[in-house]
mmCIF file of N, CA and C in Angstrom:
data_model
loop_
_atom_site.group_PDB
_atom_site.id
_atom_site.type_symbol
_atom_site.label_atom_id
_atom_site.label_comp_id
_atom_site.label_asym_id
_atom_site.label_seq_id
_atom_site.Cartn_x
_atom_site.Cartn_y
_atom_site.Cartn_z
ATOM 1 N N MET A 1 0.847 -1.170 0.000
ATOM 2 C CA MET A 1 0.000 0.000 0.000
ATOM 3 C C MET A 1 0.891 1.230 0.000
ATOM 4 N N SER A 2 0.607 2.099 -0.954
ATOM 5 C CA SER A 2 1.451 3.285 -1.010
ATOM 6 C C SER A 2 0.714 4.424 -1.680
ATOM 7 N N THR A 3 1.181 5.599 -1.385
ATOM 8 C CA THR A 3 0.734 6.791 -2.084
ATOM 9 C C THR A 3 1.940 7.301 -2.837
ATOM 10 N N ASN A 4 1.818 7.396 -4.126
ATOM 11 C CA ASN A 4 2.951 7.835 -4.932
ATOM 12 C C ASN A 4 3.057 9.346 -4.896
ATOM 13 N N PRO A 5 4.196 9.886 -4.466
ATOM 14 C CA PRO A 5 4.338 11.333 -4.333
ATOM 15 C C PRO A 5 4.268 12.072 -5.664
ATOM 16 N N GLY A 6 4.670 11.443 -6.762
ATOM 17 C CA GLY A 6 4.688 12.122 -8.048
ATOM 18 C C GLY A 6 3.380 12.003 -8.815
ATOM 19 N N GLU A 7 2.364 11.412 -8.217
ATOM 20 C CA GLU A 7 1.114 11.172 -8.934
ATOM 21 C C GLU A 7 0.290 12.446 -9.062
ATOM 22 N N LYS A 8 -0.513 12.454 -10.106
ATOM 23 C CA LYS A 8 -1.380 13.609 -10.341
ATOM 24 C C LYS A 8 -2.734 13.403 -9.672
ATOM 25 N N ASP A 9 -3.432 14.502 -9.482
ATOM 26 C CA ASP A 9 -4.757 14.455 -8.893
ATOM 27 C C ASP A 9 -5.720 13.816 -9.871
ATOM 28 N N LEU A 10 -6.790 13.245 -9.347
ATOM 29 C CA LEU A 10 -7.832 12.622 -10.153
ATOM 30 C C LEU A 10 -8.917 13.656 -10.402
ATOM 31 N N THR A 11 -9.170 13.988 -11.667
ATOM 32 C CA THR A 11 -10.165 14.997 -12.003
ATOM 33 C C THR A 11 -11.289 14.354 -12.797
ATOM 34 N N PHE A 12 -12.519 14.598 -12.369
ATOM 35 C CA PHE A 12 -13.697 14.148 -13.101
ATOM 36 C C PHE A 12 -14.738 15.245 -12.998
ATOM 37 N N GLY A 13 -15.204 15.687 -14.159
ATOM 38 C CA GLY A 13 -16.154 16.797 -14.175
ATOM 39 C C GLY A 13 -15.514 18.031 -13.556
ATOM 40 N N SER A 14 -16.203 18.617 -12.604
ATOM 41 C CA SER A 14 -15.675 19.813 -11.947
ATOM 42 C C SER A 14 -15.041 19.488 -10.601
ATOM 43 N N VAL A 15 -14.852 18.200 -10.300
ATOM 44 C CA VAL A 15 -14.328 17.775 -9.008
ATOM 45 C C VAL A 15 -12.915 17.226 -9.176
ATOM 46 N N THR A 16 -12.054 17.550 -8.242
ATOM 47 C CA THR A 16 -10.685 17.035 -8.239
ATOM 48 C C THR A 16 -10.424 16.343 -6.908
ATOM 49 N N VAL A 17 -10.007 15.085 -6.989
ATOM 50 C CA VAL A 17 -9.637 14.330 -5.792
ATOM 51 C C VAL A 17 -8.122 14.461 -5.644
ATOM 52 N N PRO A 18 -7.638 14.959 -4.509
ATOM 53 C CA PRO A 18 -6.199 15.119 -4.320
ATOM 54 C C PRO A 18 -5.467 13.780 -4.390
ATOM 55 N N ALA A 19 -4.251 13.799 -4.901
ATOM 56 C CA ALA A 19 -3.450 12.580 -5.024
ATOM 57 C C ALA A 19 -3.193 11.949 -3.657
ATOM 58 N N SER A 20 -3.207 12.756 -2.615
ATOM 59 C CA SER A 20 -2.961 12.213 -1.270
ATOM 60 C C SER A 20 -4.110 11.321 -0.794
ATOM 61 N N ASP A 21 -5.294 11.453 -1.391
ATOM 62 C CA ASP A 21 -6.432 10.613 -1.018
ATOM 63 C C ASP A 21 -6.472 9.307 -1.801
ATOM 64 N N LEU A 22 -5.627 9.180 -2.817
ATOM 65 C CA LEU A 22 -5.595 7.970 -3.632
ATOM 66 C C LEU A 22 -4.582 6.990 -3.048
ATOM 67 N N GLU A 23 -4.950 5.729 -3.000
ATOM 68 C CA GLU A 23 -4.053 4.699 -2.478
ATOM 69 C C GLU A 23 -3.776 3.685 -3.577
ATOM 70 N N TRP A 24 -2.515 3.471 -3.876
ATOM 71 C CA TRP A 24 -2.091 2.572 -4.943
ATOM 72 C C TRP A 24 -1.531 1.293 -4.344
ATOM 73 N N ARG A 25 -1.857 0.156 -4.954
ATOM 74 C CA ARG A 25 -1.252 -1.126 -4.603
ATOM 75 C C ARG A 25 -0.846 -1.816 -5.891
ATOM 76 N N PHE A 26 0.263 -2.513 -5.852
ATOM 77 C CA PHE A 26 0.779 -3.198 -7.035
ATOM 78 C C PHE A 26 0.985 -4.660 -6.692
ATOM 79 N N SER A 27 0.606 -5.526 -7.634
ATOM 80 C CA SER A 27 0.770 -6.956 -7.420
ATOM 81 C C SER A 27 1.035 -7.632 -8.758
ATOM 82 N N ARG A 28 1.314 -8.912 -8.692
ATOM 83 C CA ARG A 28 1.577 -9.653 -9.920
ATOM 84 C C ARG A 28 0.273 -9.866 -10.673
ATOM 85 N N SER A 29 0.341 -9.667 -11.953
ATOM 86 C CA SER A 29 -0.819 -9.811 -12.809
ATOM 87 C C SER A 29 -1.006 -11.265 -13.191
ATOM 88 N N SER A 30 -2.246 -11.683 -13.444
ATOM 89 C CA SER A 30 -2.506 -13.053 -13.863
ATOM 90 C C SER A 30 -2.530 -13.122 -15.379
ATOM 91 N N GLY A 31 -2.600 -14.328 -15.893
ATOM 92 C CA GLY A 31 -2.738 -14.510 -17.333
ATOM 93 C C GLY A 31 -1.410 -14.779 -18.010
ATOM 94 N N PRO A 32 -1.442 -14.906 -19.332
ATOM 95 C CA PRO A 32 -0.235 -15.243 -20.077
ATOM 96 C C PRO A 32 0.768 -14.096 -20.072
ATOM 97 N N GLY A 33 1.998 -14.426 -20.340
ATOM 98 C CA GLY A 33 3.033 -13.396 -20.409
ATOM 99 C C GLY A 33 4.402 -13.946 -20.104
ATOM 100 N N GLY A 34 4.464 -15.233 -19.812
ATOM 101 C CA GLY A 34 5.766 -15.853 -19.613
ATOM 102 C C GLY A 34 6.443 -15.420 -18.334
ATOM 103 N N GLN A 35 7.778 -15.388 -18.372
ATOM 104 C CA GLN A 35 8.554 -15.090 -17.178
ATOM 105 C C GLN A 35 8.352 -13.662 -16.696
ATOM 106 N N HIS A 36 7.997 -12.770 -17.610
ATOM 107 C CA HIS A 36 7.790 -11.371 -17.244
ATOM 108 C C HIS A 36 6.695 -11.239 -16.187
ATOM 109 N N VAL A 37 5.593 -11.998 -16.356
ATOM 110 C CA VAL A 37 4.467 -11.922 -15.421
ATOM 111 C C VAL A 37 4.870 -12.406 -14.036
ATOM 112 N N ASN A 38 5.736 -13.402 -14.002
ATOM 113 C CA ASN A 38 6.108 -13.999 -12.721
ATOM 114 C C ASN A 38 7.009 -13.101 -11.877
ATOM 115 N N THR A 39 7.601 -12.092 -12.485
ATOM 116 C CA THR A 39 8.556 -11.267 -11.742
ATOM 117 C C THR A 39 8.141 -9.806 -11.610
ATOM 118 N N SER A 40 7.104 -9.371 -12.308
ATOM 119 C CA SER A 40 6.745 -7.950 -12.328
ATOM 120 C C SER A 40 5.417 -7.692 -11.637
ATOM 121 N N ALA A 41 5.367 -6.624 -10.899
ATOM 122 C CA ALA A 41 4.125 -6.213 -10.237
ATOM 123 C C ALA A 41 3.414 -5.229 -11.155
ATOM 124 N N THR A 42 2.716 -5.748 -12.168
ATOM 125 C CA THR A 42 2.088 -4.867 -13.151
ATOM 126 C C THR A 42 0.608 -4.620 -12.885
ATOM 127 N N ARG A 43 -0.031 -5.443 -12.070
ATOM 128 C CA ARG A 43 -1.435 -5.206 -11.750
ATOM 129 C C ARG A 43 -1.512 -4.019 -10.792
ATOM 130 N N VAL A 44 -2.457 -3.122 -11.060
ATOM 131 C CA VAL A 44 -2.602 -1.905 -10.275
ATOM 132 C C VAL A 44 -3.987 -1.895 -9.636
ATOM 133 N N THR A 45 -4.038 -1.627 -8.347
ATOM 134 C CA THR A 45 -5.305 -1.445 -7.647
ATOM 135 C C THR A 45 -5.301 -0.038 -7.067
ATOM 136 N N LEU A 46 -6.281 0.733 -7.472
ATOM 137 C CA LEU A 46 -6.416 2.117 -7.017
ATOM 138 C C LEU A 46 -7.623 2.195 -6.088
ATOM 139 N N SER A 47 -7.433 2.752 -4.906
ATOM 140 C CA SER A 47 -8.511 2.860 -3.921
ATOM 141 C C SER A 47 -8.644 4.294 -3.440
ATOM 142 N N VAL A 48 -9.866 4.647 -3.100
ATOM 143 C CA VAL A 48 -10.120 5.960 -2.504
ATOM 144 C C VAL A 48 -11.210 5.782 -1.444
ATOM 145 N N ASP A 49 -10.969 6.352 -0.272
ATOM 146 C CA ASP A 49 -11.953 6.314 0.806
ATOM 147 C C ASP A 49 -12.897 7.487 0.610
ATOM 148 N N LEU A 50 -14.135 7.200 0.279
ATOM 149 C CA LEU A 50 -15.093 8.256 -0.044
ATOM 150 C C LEU A 50 -15.466 9.102 1.173
ATOM 151 N N MET A 51 -15.387 8.521 2.374
ATOM 152 C CA MET A 51 -15.752 9.278 3.573
ATOM 153 C C MET A 51 -14.710 10.337 3.924
ATOM 154 N N SER A 52 -13.440 10.050 3.662
ATOM 155 C CA SER A 52 -12.404 11.010 4.038
ATOM 156 C C SER A 52 -11.853 11.765 2.835
ATOM 157 N N CYS A 53 -12.468 11.579 1.681
ATOM 158 C CA CYS A 53 -11.986 12.227 0.458
ATOM 159 C C CYS A 53 -12.259 13.726 0.513
ATOM 160 N N GLY A 54 -11.218 14.512 0.346
ATOM 161 C CA GLY A 54 -11.344 15.961 0.440
ATOM 162 C C GLY A 54 -11.952 16.607 -0.794
ATOM 163 N N GLY A 55 -11.936 15.938 -1.925
ATOM 164 C CA GLY A 55 -12.432 16.544 -3.163
ATOM 165 C C GLY A 55 -13.932 16.475 -3.328
ATOM 166 N N LEU A 56 -14.596 15.655 -2.536
ATOM 167 C CA LEU A 56 -16.048 15.507 -2.658
ATOM 168 C C LEU A 56 -16.759 16.371 -1.632
ATOM 169 N N GLY A 57 -17.800 17.050 -2.059
ATOM 170 C CA GLY A 57 -18.645 17.782 -1.125
ATOM 171 C C GLY A 57 -19.624 16.817 -0.471
ATOM 172 N N GLN A 58 -20.384 17.295 0.469
ATOM 173 C CA GLN A 58 -21.316 16.443 1.207
ATOM 174 C C GLN A 58 -22.360 15.817 0.280
ATOM 175 N N THR A 59 -22.922 16.607 -0.630
ATOM 176 C CA THR A 59 -23.964 16.091 -1.532
ATOM 177 C C THR A 59 -23.399 15.024 -2.458
ATOM 178 N N ARG A 60 -22.257 15.310 -3.066
ATOM 179 C CA ARG A 60 -21.643 14.337 -3.980
ATOM 180 C C ARG A 60 -21.222 13.076 -3.238
ATOM 181 N N ARG A 61 -20.722 13.229 -2.024
ATOM 182 C CA ARG A 61 -20.306 12.076 -1.225
ATOM 183 C C ARG A 61 -21.503 11.166 -0.950
ATOM 184 N N GLU A 62 -22.627 11.754 -0.537
ATOM 185 C CA GLU A 62 -23.827 10.956 -0.255
ATOM 186 C C GLU A 62 -24.320 10.246 -1.506
ATOM 187 N N ARG A 63 -24.308 10.977 -2.634
ATOM 188 C CA ARG A 63 -24.728 10.400 -3.907
ATOM 189 C C ARG A 63 -23.854 9.208 -4.282
ATOM 190 N N ALA A 64 -22.536 9.388 -4.156
ATOM 191 C CA ALA A 64 -21.598 8.319 -4.514
ATOM 192 C C ALA A 64 -21.762 7.109 -3.597
ATOM 193 N N LEU A 65 -21.910 7.342 -2.302
ATOM 194 C CA LEU A 65 -22.076 6.232 -1.366
ATOM 195 C C LEU A 65 -23.351 5.447 -1.668
ATOM 196 N N GLU A 66 -24.403 6.156 -2.040
ATOM 197 C CA GLU A 66 -25.670 5.485 -2.347
ATOM 198 C C GLU A 66 -25.581 4.701 -3.655
ATOM 199 N N ARG A 67 -25.052 5.336 -4.697
ATOM 200 C CA ARG A 67 -25.043 4.705 -6.020
ATOM 201 C C ARG A 67 -23.998 3.608 -6.161
ATOM 202 N N LEU A 68 -22.912 3.683 -5.394
ATOM 203 C CA LEU A 68 -21.846 2.687 -5.493
ATOM 204 C C LEU A 68 -21.884 1.690 -4.345
ATOM 205 N N SER A 69 -22.989 1.621 -3.639
ATOM 206 C CA SER A 69 -23.056 0.790 -2.439
ATOM 207 C C SER A 69 -22.688 -0.670 -2.714
ATOM 208 N N GLY A 70 -22.998 -1.182 -3.884
ATOM 209 C CA GLY A 70 -22.677 -2.570 -4.205
ATOM 210 C C GLY A 70 -21.199 -2.803 -4.478
ATOM 211 N N ARG A 71 -20.451 -1.765 -4.775
ATOM 212 C CA ARG A 71 -19.029 -1.884 -5.116
ATOM 213 C C ARG A 71 -18.105 -1.516 -3.966
ATOM 214 N N LEU A 72 -18.663 -0.975 -2.903
ATOM 215 C CA LEU A 72 -17.834 -0.454 -1.820
ATOM 216 C C LEU A 72 -17.489 -1.531 -0.800
ATOM 217 N N SER A 73 -16.315 -1.393 -0.220
ATOM 218 C CA SER A 73 -15.918 -2.192 0.924
ATOM 219 C C SER A 73 -15.800 -1.200 2.076
ATOM 220 N N GLY A 74 -16.818 -1.139 2.901
ATOM 221 C CA GLY A 74 -16.899 -0.059 3.891
ATOM 222 C C GLY A 74 -17.276 1.199 3.139
ATOM 223 N N ALA A 75 -16.379 2.154 3.082
ATOM 224 C CA ALA A 75 -16.598 3.361 2.272
ATOM 225 C C ALA A 75 -15.476 3.518 1.253
ATOM 226 N N VAL A 76 -14.756 2.412 0.989
ATOM 227 C CA VAL A 76 -13.607 2.458 0.094
ATOM 228 C C VAL A 76 -13.992 1.901 -1.272
ATOM 229 N N LEU A 77 -13.743 2.690 -2.299
ATOM 230 C CA LEU A 77 -13.977 2.282 -3.685
ATOM 231 C C LEU A 77 -12.642 1.866 -4.281
ATOM 232 N N SER A 78 -12.586 0.649 -4.849
ATOM 233 C CA SER A 78 -11.349 0.134 -5.437
ATOM 234 C C SER A 78 -11.567 -0.228 -6.893
ATOM 235 N N VAL A 79 -10.541 0.025 -7.697
ATOM 236 C CA VAL A 79 -10.546 -0.307 -9.120
ATOM 237 C C VAL A 79 -9.228 -0.993 -9.433
ATOM 238 N N SER A 80 -9.292 -2.118 -10.151
ATOM 239 C CA SER A 80 -8.079 -2.837 -10.548
ATOM 240 C C SER A 80 -7.908 -2.765 -12.049
ATOM 241 N N ALA A 81 -6.659 -2.772 -12.486
ATOM 242 C CA ALA A 81 -6.343 -2.790 -13.912
ATOM 243 C C ALA A 81 -5.156 -3.714 -14.132
ATOM 244 N N GLN A 82 -5.323 -4.651 -15.060
ATOM 245 C CA GLN A 82 -4.229 -5.552 -15.409
ATOM 246 C C GLN A 82 -4.278 -5.876 -16.902
ATOM 247 N N ASP A 83 -4.833 -4.956 -17.685
ATOM 248 C CA ASP A 83 -5.006 -5.177 -19.120
ATOM 249 C C ASP A 83 -3.685 -5.103 -19.878
ATOM 250 N N HIS A 84 -2.767 -4.296 -19.404
ATOM 251 C CA HIS A 84 -1.521 -4.049 -20.129
ATOM 252 C C HIS A 84 -0.361 -4.728 -19.426
ATOM 253 N N ARG A 85 0.745 -4.868 -20.140
ATOM 254 C CA ARG A 85 1.920 -5.520 -19.574
ATOM 255 C C ARG A 85 2.788 -4.548 -18.791
ATOM 256 N N SER A 86 2.525 -3.254 -18.908
ATOM 257 C CA SER A 86 3.337 -2.295 -18.167
ATOM 258 C C SER A 86 2.525 -1.676 -17.035
ATOM 259 N N GLN A 87 3.210 -1.440 -15.939
ATOM 260 C CA GLN A 87 2.549 -0.856 -14.777
ATOM 261 C C GLN A 87 2.066 0.562 -15.070
ATOM 262 N N ALA A 88 2.826 1.315 -15.844
ATOM 263 C CA ALA A 88 2.455 2.706 -16.147
ATOM 264 C C ALA A 88 1.129 2.765 -16.907
ATOM 265 N N ARG A 89 0.964 1.896 -17.888
ATOM 266 C CA ARG A 89 -0.289 1.899 -18.652
ATOM 267 C C ARG A 89 -1.456 1.419 -17.802
ATOM 268 N N ASN A 90 -1.203 0.465 -16.907
ATOM 269 C CA ASN A 90 -2.254 0.014 -16.002
ATOM 270 C C ASN A 90 -2.639 1.112 -15.015
ATOM 271 N N ARG A 91 -1.690 1.939 -14.609
ATOM 272 C CA ARG A 91 -2.000 3.089 -13.741
ATOM 273 C C ARG A 91 -2.946 4.046 -14.448
ATOM 274 N N GLU A 92 -2.616 4.357 -15.701
ATOM 275 C CA GLU A 92 -3.488 5.255 -16.482
ATOM 276 C C GLU A 92 -4.883 4.662 -16.625
ATOM 277 N N SER A 93 -4.946 3.373 -16.911
ATOM 278 C CA SER A 93 -6.228 2.698 -17.079
ATOM 279 C C SER A 93 -7.041 2.744 -15.782
ATOM 280 N N ALA A 94 -6.396 2.504 -14.655
ATOM 281 C CA ALA A 94 -7.083 2.541 -13.360
ATOM 282 C C ALA A 94 -7.596 3.950 -13.054
ATOM 283 N N LEU A 95 -6.779 4.970 -13.354
ATOM 284 C CA LEU A 95 -7.215 6.354 -13.132
ATOM 285 C C LEU A 95 -8.438 6.683 -13.976
ATOM 286 N N GLU A 96 -8.427 6.261 -15.239
ATOM 287 C CA GLU A 96 -9.574 6.530 -16.124
ATOM 288 C C GLU A 96 -10.833 5.842 -15.612
ATOM 289 N N ARG A 97 -10.697 4.580 -15.209
ATOM 290 C CA ARG A 97 -11.867 3.844 -14.696
ATOM 291 C C ARG A 97 -12.427 4.483 -13.437
ATOM 292 N N MET A 98 -11.531 4.887 -12.547
ATOM 293 C CA MET A 98 -11.973 5.523 -11.303
ATOM 294 C C MET A 98 -12.682 6.838 -11.604
ATOM 295 N N ALA A 99 -12.130 7.614 -12.526
ATOM 296 C CA ALA A 99 -12.750 8.892 -12.891
ATOM 297 C C ALA A 99 -14.135 8.667 -13.492
ATOM 298 N N GLU A 100 -14.280 7.665 -14.358
ATOM 299 C CA GLU A 100 -15.586 7.370 -14.958
ATOM 300 C C GLU A 100 -16.594 6.957 -13.895
ATOM 301 N N LEU A 101 -16.174 6.068 -12.993
ATOM 302 C CA LEU A 101 -17.073 5.613 -11.934
ATOM 303 C C LEU A 101 -17.544 6.777 -11.063
ATOM 304 N N LEU A 102 -16.604 7.610 -10.640
ATOM 305 C CA LEU A 102 -16.969 8.728 -9.771
ATOM 306 C C LEU A 102 -17.805 9.765 -10.505
ATOM 307 N N ALA A 103 -17.532 9.971 -11.794
ATOM 308 C CA ALA A 103 -18.326 10.936 -12.557
ATOM 309 C C ALA A 103 -19.777 10.466 -12.666
ATOM 310 N N GLU A 104 -19.981 9.180 -12.958
ATOM 311 C CA GLU A 104 -21.342 8.650 -13.053
ATOM 312 C C GLU A 104 -22.040 8.669 -11.699
ATOM 313 N N ALA A 105 -21.290 8.316 -10.648
ATOM 314 C CA ALA A 105 -21.897 8.203 -9.324
ATOM 315 C C ALA A 105 -22.256 9.553 -8.718
ATOM 316 N N THR A 106 -21.517 10.607 -9.072
ATOM 317 C CA THR A 106 -21.771 11.908 -8.455
ATOM 318 C C THR A 106 -22.588 12.835 -9.349
ATOM 319 N N ALA A 107 -22.952 12.371 -10.530
ATOM 320 C CA ALA A 107 -23.732 13.214 -11.445
ATOM 321 C C ALA A 107 -25.103 13.505 -10.834
ATOM 322 N N PRO A 108 -25.612 14.709 -11.042
ATOM 323 C CA PRO A 108 -26.939 15.019 -10.497
ATOM 324 C C PRO A 108 -28.005 14.188 -11.206
ATOM 325 N N PRO A 109 -29.101 13.907 -10.520
ATOM 326 C CA PRO A 109 -30.164 13.122 -11.158
ATOM 327 C C PRO A 109 -30.786 13.908 -12.304
ATOM 328 N N PRO A 110 -31.362 13.213 -13.287
ATOM 329 C CA PRO A 110 -31.987 13.932 -14.394
ATOM 330 C C PRO A 110 -33.191 14.736 -13.912
ATOM 331 N N ARG A 111 -33.482 15.812 -14.631
ATOM 332 C CA ARG A 111 -34.623 16.645 -14.249
ATOM 333 C C ARG A 111 -35.915 15.855 -14.394
ATOM 334 N N ALA A 112 -36.839 16.108 -13.508
ATOM 335 C CA ALA A 112 -38.117 15.411 -13.544
ATOM 336 C C ALA A 112 -38.907 15.858 -14.778
ATOM 337 N N ARG A 113 -39.636 14.928 -15.364
ATOM 338 C CA ARG A 113 -40.414 15.223 -16.554
ATOM 339 C C ARG A 113 -41.637 16.045 -16.164
ATOM 340 N N ARG A 114 -41.848 17.108 -16.908
ATOM 341 C CA ARG A 114 -43.060 17.911 -16.670
ATOM 342 C C ARG A 114 -44.209 17.271 -17.421
ATOM 343 N N ARG A 115 -45.248 16.976 -16.722
ATOM 344 C CA ARG A 115 -46.407 16.372 -17.374
ATOM 345 C C ARG A 115 -47.092 17.416 -18.235
ATOM 346 N N SER A 116 -47.532 16.987 -19.386
ATOM 347 C CA SER A 116 -48.242 17.897 -20.280
ATOM 348 C C SER A 116 -49.462 17.171 -20.815
ATOM 349 N N LYS A 117 -50.403 17.932 -21.358
ATOM 350 C CA LYS A 117 -51.571 17.287 -21.939
ATOM 351 C C LYS A 117 -51.678 17.709 -23.390
ATOM 352 N N PRO A 118 -52.362 16.900 -24.180
ATOM 353 C CA PRO A 118 -52.485 17.228 -25.605
ATOM 354 C C PRO A 118 -53.215 18.556 -25.802
ATOM 355 N N SER A 119 -52.831 19.244 -26.860
ATOM 356 C CA SER A 119 -53.480 20.521 -27.137
ATOM 357 C C SER A 119 -54.926 20.286 -27.581
ATOM 358 N N ARG A 120 -55.702 21.352 -27.583
ATOM 359 C CA ARG A 120 -57.100 21.251 -27.995
ATOM 360 C C ARG A 120 -57.195 20.781 -29.448
ATOM 361 N N ALA A 121 -56.334 21.310 -30.322
ATOM 362 C CA ALA A 121 -56.351 20.914 -31.731
ATOM 363 C C ALA A 121 -56.008 19.432 -31.884
ATOM 364 N N ALA A 122 -55.070 18.941 -31.104
ATOM 365 C CA ALA A 122 -54.698 17.531 -31.186
ATOM 366 C C ALA A 122 -55.853 16.649 -30.737
ATOM 367 N N ARG A 123 -56.558 17.059 -29.687
ATOM 368 C CA ARG A 123 -57.727 16.285 -29.231
ATOM 369 C C ARG A 123 -58.808 16.285 -30.305
ATOM 370 N N ARG A 124 -59.033 17.444 -30.946
ATOM 371 C CA ARG A 124 -60.044 17.542 -32.000
ATOM 372 C C ARG A 124 -59.682 16.633 -33.179
ATOM 373 N N ARG A 125 -58.397 16.644 -33.583
ATOM 374 C CA ARG A 125 -57.957 15.774 -34.689
ATOM 375 C C ARG A 125 -58.182 14.307 -34.345
ATOM 376 N N ARG A 126 -57.876 13.932 -33.110
ATOM 377 C CA ARG A 126 -58.048 12.545 -32.693
ATOM 378 C C ARG A 126 -59.504 12.127 -32.770
ATOM 379 N N VAL A 127 -60.395 12.964 -32.293
ATOM 380 C CA VAL A 127 -61.823 12.631 -32.322
ATOM 381 C C VAL A 127 -62.330 12.595 -33.768
ATOM 382 N N ASP A 128 -61.874 13.526 -34.610
ATOM 383 C CA ASP A 128 -62.290 13.530 -36.020
ATOM 384 C C ASP A 128 -61.821 12.257 -36.727
ATOM 385 N N ASP A 129 -60.583 11.847 -36.452
ATOM 386 C CA ASP A 129 -60.071 10.615 -37.069
ATOM 387 C C ASP A 129 -60.879 9.405 -36.620
ATOM 388 N N LYS A 130 -61.245 9.372 -35.340
ATOM 389 C CA LYS A 130 -62.052 8.255 -34.839
ATOM 390 C C LYS A 130 -63.419 8.242 -35.514
ATOM 391 N N ARG A 131 -63.996 9.435 -35.692
ATOM 392 C CA ARG A 131 -65.312 9.516 -36.331
ATOM 393 C C ARG A 131 -65.235 9.032 -37.776
ATOM 394 N N ARG A 132 -64.208 9.482 -38.509
ATOM 395 C CA ARG A 132 -64.041 9.058 -39.908
ATOM 396 C C ARG A 132 -63.842 7.559 -40.011
ATOM 397 N N ARG A 133 -63.032 7.013 -39.096
ATOM 398 C CA ARG A 133 -62.779 5.576 -39.108
ATOM 399 C C ARG A 133 -64.072 4.799 -38.853
ATOM 400 N N GLY A 134 -64.877 5.286 -37.920
ATOM 401 C CA GLY A 134 -66.160 4.634 -37.626
ATOM 402 C C GLY A 134 -67.091 4.674 -38.831
ATOM 403 N N GLU A 135 -67.147 5.825 -39.534
ATOM 404 C CA GLU A 135 -67.997 5.929 -40.733
ATOM 405 C C GLU A 135 -67.524 4.969 -41.813
ATOM 406 N N LEU A 136 -66.207 4.843 -41.987
ATOM 407 C CA LEU A 136 -65.656 3.931 -42.986
ATOM 408 C C LEU A 136 -66.055 2.493 -42.671
ATOM 409 N N LYS A 137 -65.984 2.117 -41.428
ATOM 410 C CA LYS A 137 -66.351 0.757 -41.050
ATOM 411 C C LYS A 137 -67.845 0.522 -41.222
ATOM 412 N N ARG A 138 -68.652 1.549 -40.961
ATOM 413 C CA ARG A 138 -70.103 1.407 -41.153
ATOM 414 C C ARG A 138 -70.446 1.193 -42.618
ATOM 415 N N THR A 139 -69.733 1.842 -43.517
ATOM 416 C CA THR A 139 -70.030 1.689 -44.951
ATOM 417 C C THR A 139 -69.637 0.296 -45.441
ATOM 418 N N ARG A 140 -68.803 -0.409 -44.744
ATOM 419 C CA ARG A 140 -68.400 -1.765 -45.145
ATOM 420 C C ARG A 140 -69.454 -2.806 -44.761
ATOM 421 N N SER A 141 -70.289 -2.490 -43.823
ATOM 422 C CA SER A 141 -71.249 -3.501 -43.339
ATOM 423 C C SER A 141 -72.316 -3.773 -44.390
ATOM 424 N N ARG A 142 -73.013 -4.878 -44.237
ATOM 425 C CA ARG A 142 -74.078 -5.231 -45.199
ATOM 426 C C ARG A 142 -75.219 -4.263 -45.049
ATOM 427 N N PRO A 143 -75.839 -3.966 -46.151
ATOM 428 C CA PRO A 143 -76.979 -3.058 -46.058
ATOM 429 C C PRO A 143 -78.133 -3.723 -45.297
ATOM 430 N N THR A 144 -78.838 -2.887 -44.571
ATOM 431 C CA THR A 144 -79.982 -3.424 -43.819
ATOM 432 C C THR A 144 -81.090 -3.754 -44.820
ATOM 433 N N GLY A 145 -81.818 -4.837 -44.595
ATOM 434 C CA GLY A 145 -82.862 -5.284 -45.525
ATOM 435 C C GLY A 145 -84.038 -4.327 -45.568
ATOM 436 N N GLU A 146 -84.249 -3.724 -46.717
ATOM 437 C CA GLU A 146 -85.386 -2.815 -46.844
ATOM 438 C C GLU A 146 -86.455 -3.409 -47.682
#
């Protein structure tokens, strides 16, 4: 577990999480890769404690805790990356994933739909169409016996 002093802050939308709040862990990656995989710590796990994160305001923090509740361990959000063979590229990938997750989780809810009703002309057209359709169907019926 370490905090890298040279790391940049995590920015998503208008919010910036300080690098000091990010926790990096490195481990051996799984999968093919030969001897390189067995000796290199290329898998990256990036964690951030949402409760003590200085970049989130109270509203965004509550939103994130609610929306990410299934992914959290306590109040800690973790993202792993092991797609690439280099640790540097996996770091970038983990930062991007974390930024996407936090951006989605802290986004404001969509505006509520304003209910509207059909205009008077639209209601009139609908009734006229129904009347015409009814007349058309009546003309198809057999004539009454006179």
